Amino acid sequence: MSRRQFALPQRSGDGPPDDTGCTILHVDMDAFYASASLLARPDLVGTPVIIGAARGRGVVLSATYEARRFGVTSAMPMSRAQRLCPQATVLPPDHELYSRMSSAVMEIFRSVTPVLEPLSLDEAFLDVSGAIRRLGPPATIGQLIRDTVHDEQRVTCSVGVAPSKFVAKLASGLAKPDGMVIVPVDEVVPFVQQLPVGALWGVGERTEEALLRLGLRTVADIAHTPLTTLTRALGDVGGRHLHDLSWGRDPRGVEQEQRERSIGSDETFAHDLDDPALIHRHLLALSERTASRVRKAGLAGRTISIKVRFADFTTITRSRTLREPTDVSREIYETAVGLYDALGLQRARIRLVGVRMDKLLPVEQAPIQARLDEPDHGWRDADRAIDRASARFGSGAVRPASLIPREQSSSRPPGDLS
Amino acid sequence: MKFRVERDVLAEAVTWVARGVPARPSVPVLAGILINADAEGSITLSAFDYEVSARITVPADVQDAGTVLVLGRLLSDISRNLPAKPVEFSTSGNKVDVTCGSSRFSLMQMPEGDFPTLPTAPEASGTIDGGAFTQAVAQVAIAADRGDTLPILTGVRVEIDGDKMTLLATDRYRLAMRELHWNPAATDANQVLLVPGRTLLDTAKSLGTTGSIDLAFGGAAGGDGLVGFEAGQRRSTTRLLDGEYPKVSSIFPTSSETEVVLATAELVEAVKRVALVAERNTPVRLKFGEGQVTIEAGTGDDAQASEAVEATLTGPDLEIAFNPHFLLDGLGAVGTAYTRISFTQPSRPAVLSGQDEADGDADTSYRYVLMPVRFAS
């Protein structure tokens, strides 16, 4: 989902766009979570709907276009979204539904081409150069995908058709909702250059500020700025990268089935916490969740990091790289707690903690130097057993005793640890 | 103070003592080397960082007795780079002048009064052959932990039982144990010492392989927490590690299914070559069978290598994977022409020991237990 919407620029050519050589497709589901959730609530179609936890301090996961018209965007704090659009219906997210629909949609993509790079649950790049003889020109393929997704899943998507990933992504953003934009090879440069600098991939608020300070408002301005000026302002890599993009140059190919580079989860507390015992318990829950996702993906990781956000929103991360890759919940938890305790916090008020694993690799490539003193059956086997129980009886069927919610009468509920 | 000393004598003495000079002293005065010139015709150099102390006495032509404290690192650098001529030390004011041939140095004196007293010269609890001790320490210290997860494992466990001495170290992935004999002053000597591994290795190497080494521990070393070493004019003490060493007796496999004898040097060469393609943390795989071992490394996506080495096998064929560095450490430590490796299962530890002849018996005074690498399943 793009951060901002930009107007569709004026086409420079006449007649229907020529899609020769535009073999990269970027397919993005329109307000995916919201559209998916509305399948079960047809009565809400056409009204503003926000997906996210209604209570507490969660953020907006998705919103219908009717709600977006009020300025609601994803990742916005829920409280702010509800102030902007008080009449919106707030629906809780149904992650199982989303992931089921996402795999179905990815399956549709895969039936078009195996050269597929999913970016998240709801968007992917496709390189269709190998499918043209079978299915027709890229624009036809794009339309085919849009039709199939709508027929099979009853949700809409937008497609960008272009010669490179970056232009395709821009095009799909401009096609939204429920549209398709084709950028022919010889229109790439004028197409890109009439956009504002903020539209470029990799230009966030900071970079945009830096560019505006230099008086660069449109991509064309960047394109006609000497490279040395850009590298001085943005660094060697960043400057060169932007300059290339401004001329529509993006050599990156579609990387098939890119494996996840990191897996982790965060939790924003309902109330700021300062009790180390409670924080440890949340770290345990997050470690368990992260580890089970790592195992489910068939991966193991060496670097474990924690994120701590204080009440004043200052955020710090700390990480430690282990000697061996691991997928064992216990090891991840112990490392996370070690990192947390090493911060030496004195009852600081904490708003959010997160646990993340990096340097992931497929578990079959993760050799484990066994220890002389380890038992024949250790935590690794316990994890495997818990995974099997969870697969059968639902997640959380077996969990650390400290994560079993206390009785309702408890004077101090441990918060939502599901 | 004023004395004259041979350049080589000085350089060697300073090198020995510099071991006791900490890289990052907690108190500035610990960065110094104390030089004491004795009117009898000798100088004594000392250094101490509360963990390790080092002291040496060498002959010198002393004109005026006295004591000075100078910056250790500087003295060590200077003495190594001086021309091969007699070196003269003399104090003038708050400086120490060092003259050698036509080169002159003027060093600041440090406040020698603030320098801590070294632990008193230990009285020997027994002696051991320098060569045997140095070899044994080197064989065992490789398995000591270098990390900081369990400080106790950075030590070498020295067990004294009568005239038997057992050195042992482990980092939980491998374990090295060496048994040897020494000459205790009292036949009922019985003691367990945990000596910091790096310091022990360093001390054993510096004490030299010739002659015998006096060991002192317990009350004889001037306190329970110390061990003392003395060879000739070189003396050193080291603070022992505190704590309980983990029980390791159950780690040694009691039986073996497959035994292999190989030429040590051949296997070392082959493992080194094959390991070139093993990326960080990835193992070499060893397949034993049909009178040879095939060593392989690398995965399908990357570079691969394999090499075969002749091996005498008793028992069923076996396939096992090891961290190449750990395997090479063990093979390097056995110190004999042939190595015997005993296995039970691919998931259980292997035991390396040395033997002189291809068809002889293994010398089990040294054993290197190595845990294999396995792949998650």
Tab-separated table of C-alpha atoms in Angstrom, chain B residues 132-144 146 156-157 165-170 174-181 201 252 264 325-342 350-356 361-370:
chain	number	residue	atom	x	y	z
B	132	ALA	CA	55.926	-32.706	29.102
B	133	PHE	CA	54.036	-29.970	30.926
B	134	THR	CA	54.154	-27.514	28.041
B	135	GLN	CA	52.943	-30.165	25.607
B	136	ALA	CA	50.142	-31.299	27.900
B	137	VAL	CA	48.931	-27.754	28.491
B	138	ALA	CA	48.946	-27.023	24.763
B	139	GLN	CA	46.998	-30.230	24.068
B	140	VAL	CA	44.307	-29.354	26.563
B	141	ALA	CA	44.058	-25.560	26.388
B	142	ILE	CA	42.715	-25.692	22.801
B	143	ALA	CA	39.420	-27.031	24.142
B	144	ALA	CA	38.991	-24.292	26.738
B	146	ARG	CA	37.058	-18.482	24.708
B	156	VAL	CA	41.887	-25.661	32.532
B	157	ARG	CA	41.002	-28.066	35.309
B	165	MET	CA	48.172	-35.003	37.171
B	166	THR	CA	45.095	-34.737	34.940
B	167	LEU	CA	44.533	-31.672	32.785
B	168	LEU	CA	41.086	-31.143	31.335
B	169	ALA	CA	39.253	-28.428	29.425
B	170	THR	CA	35.997	-28.199	27.539
B	174	ARG	CA	34.701	-30.714	22.673
B	175	LEU	CA	36.693	-31.841	25.630
B	176	ALA	CA	40.415	-32.484	25.905
B	177	MET	CA	41.977	-34.507	28.689
B	178	ARG	CA	45.609	-35.348	29.317
B	179	GLU	CA	47.017	-37.523	32.077
B	180	LEU	CA	50.669	-37.254	33.036
B	181	HIS	CA	52.995	-37.778	35.961
B	201	LEU	CA	49.130	-21.788	28.051
B	252	PHE	CA	33.415	-40.161	27.839
B	264	THR	CA	47.391	-37.876	11.198
B	325	HIS	CA	38.181	-26.261	13.126
B	326	PHE	CA	37.317	-28.433	16.075
B	327	LEU	CA	38.430	-31.541	14.186
B	328	LEU	CA	41.715	-29.917	13.151
B	329	ASP	CA	42.337	-28.726	16.717
B	330	GLY	CA	42.056	-32.307	17.907
B	331	LEU	CA	44.159	-33.780	15.126
B	332	GLY	CA	46.808	-31.142	15.742
B	333	ALA	CA	46.901	-31.942	19.435
B	334	VAL	CA	47.364	-35.712	19.400
B	335	GLY	CA	50.976	-35.188	18.351
B	336	THR	CA	51.541	-38.667	16.959
B	337	ALA	CA	51.966	-40.083	13.445
B	338	TYR	CA	48.660	-41.917	13.628
B	339	THR	CA	45.285	-41.015	15.070
B	340	ARG	CA	42.643	-43.400	16.296
B	341	ILE	CA	39.051	-42.178	16.211
B	342	SER	CA	36.336	-44.137	18.031
B	350	ALA	CA	33.796	-39.264	18.808
B	351	VAL	CA	37.042	-39.768	20.702
B	352	LEU	CA	40.422	-38.986	19.179
B	353	SER	CA	43.644	-40.370	20.585
B	354	GLY	CA	47.147	-40.752	19.241
B	355	GLN	CA	49.232	-43.795	18.427
B	356	ASP	CA	52.744	-44.164	17.061
B	361	ASP	CA	47.612	-49.549	20.452
B	362	ALA	CA	46.240	-46.123	21.127
B	363	ASP	CA	47.917	-43.957	23.721
B	364	THR	CA	44.938	-42.974	25.827
B	365	SER	CA	46.870	-40.589	28.054
B	366	TYR	CA	45.453	-37.946	25.727
B	367	ARG	CA	41.841	-38.002	24.633
B	368	TYR	CA	39.955	-35.425	22.619
B	369	VAL	CA	36.206	-35.890	22.715
B	370	LEU	CA	34.391	-34.130	19.885
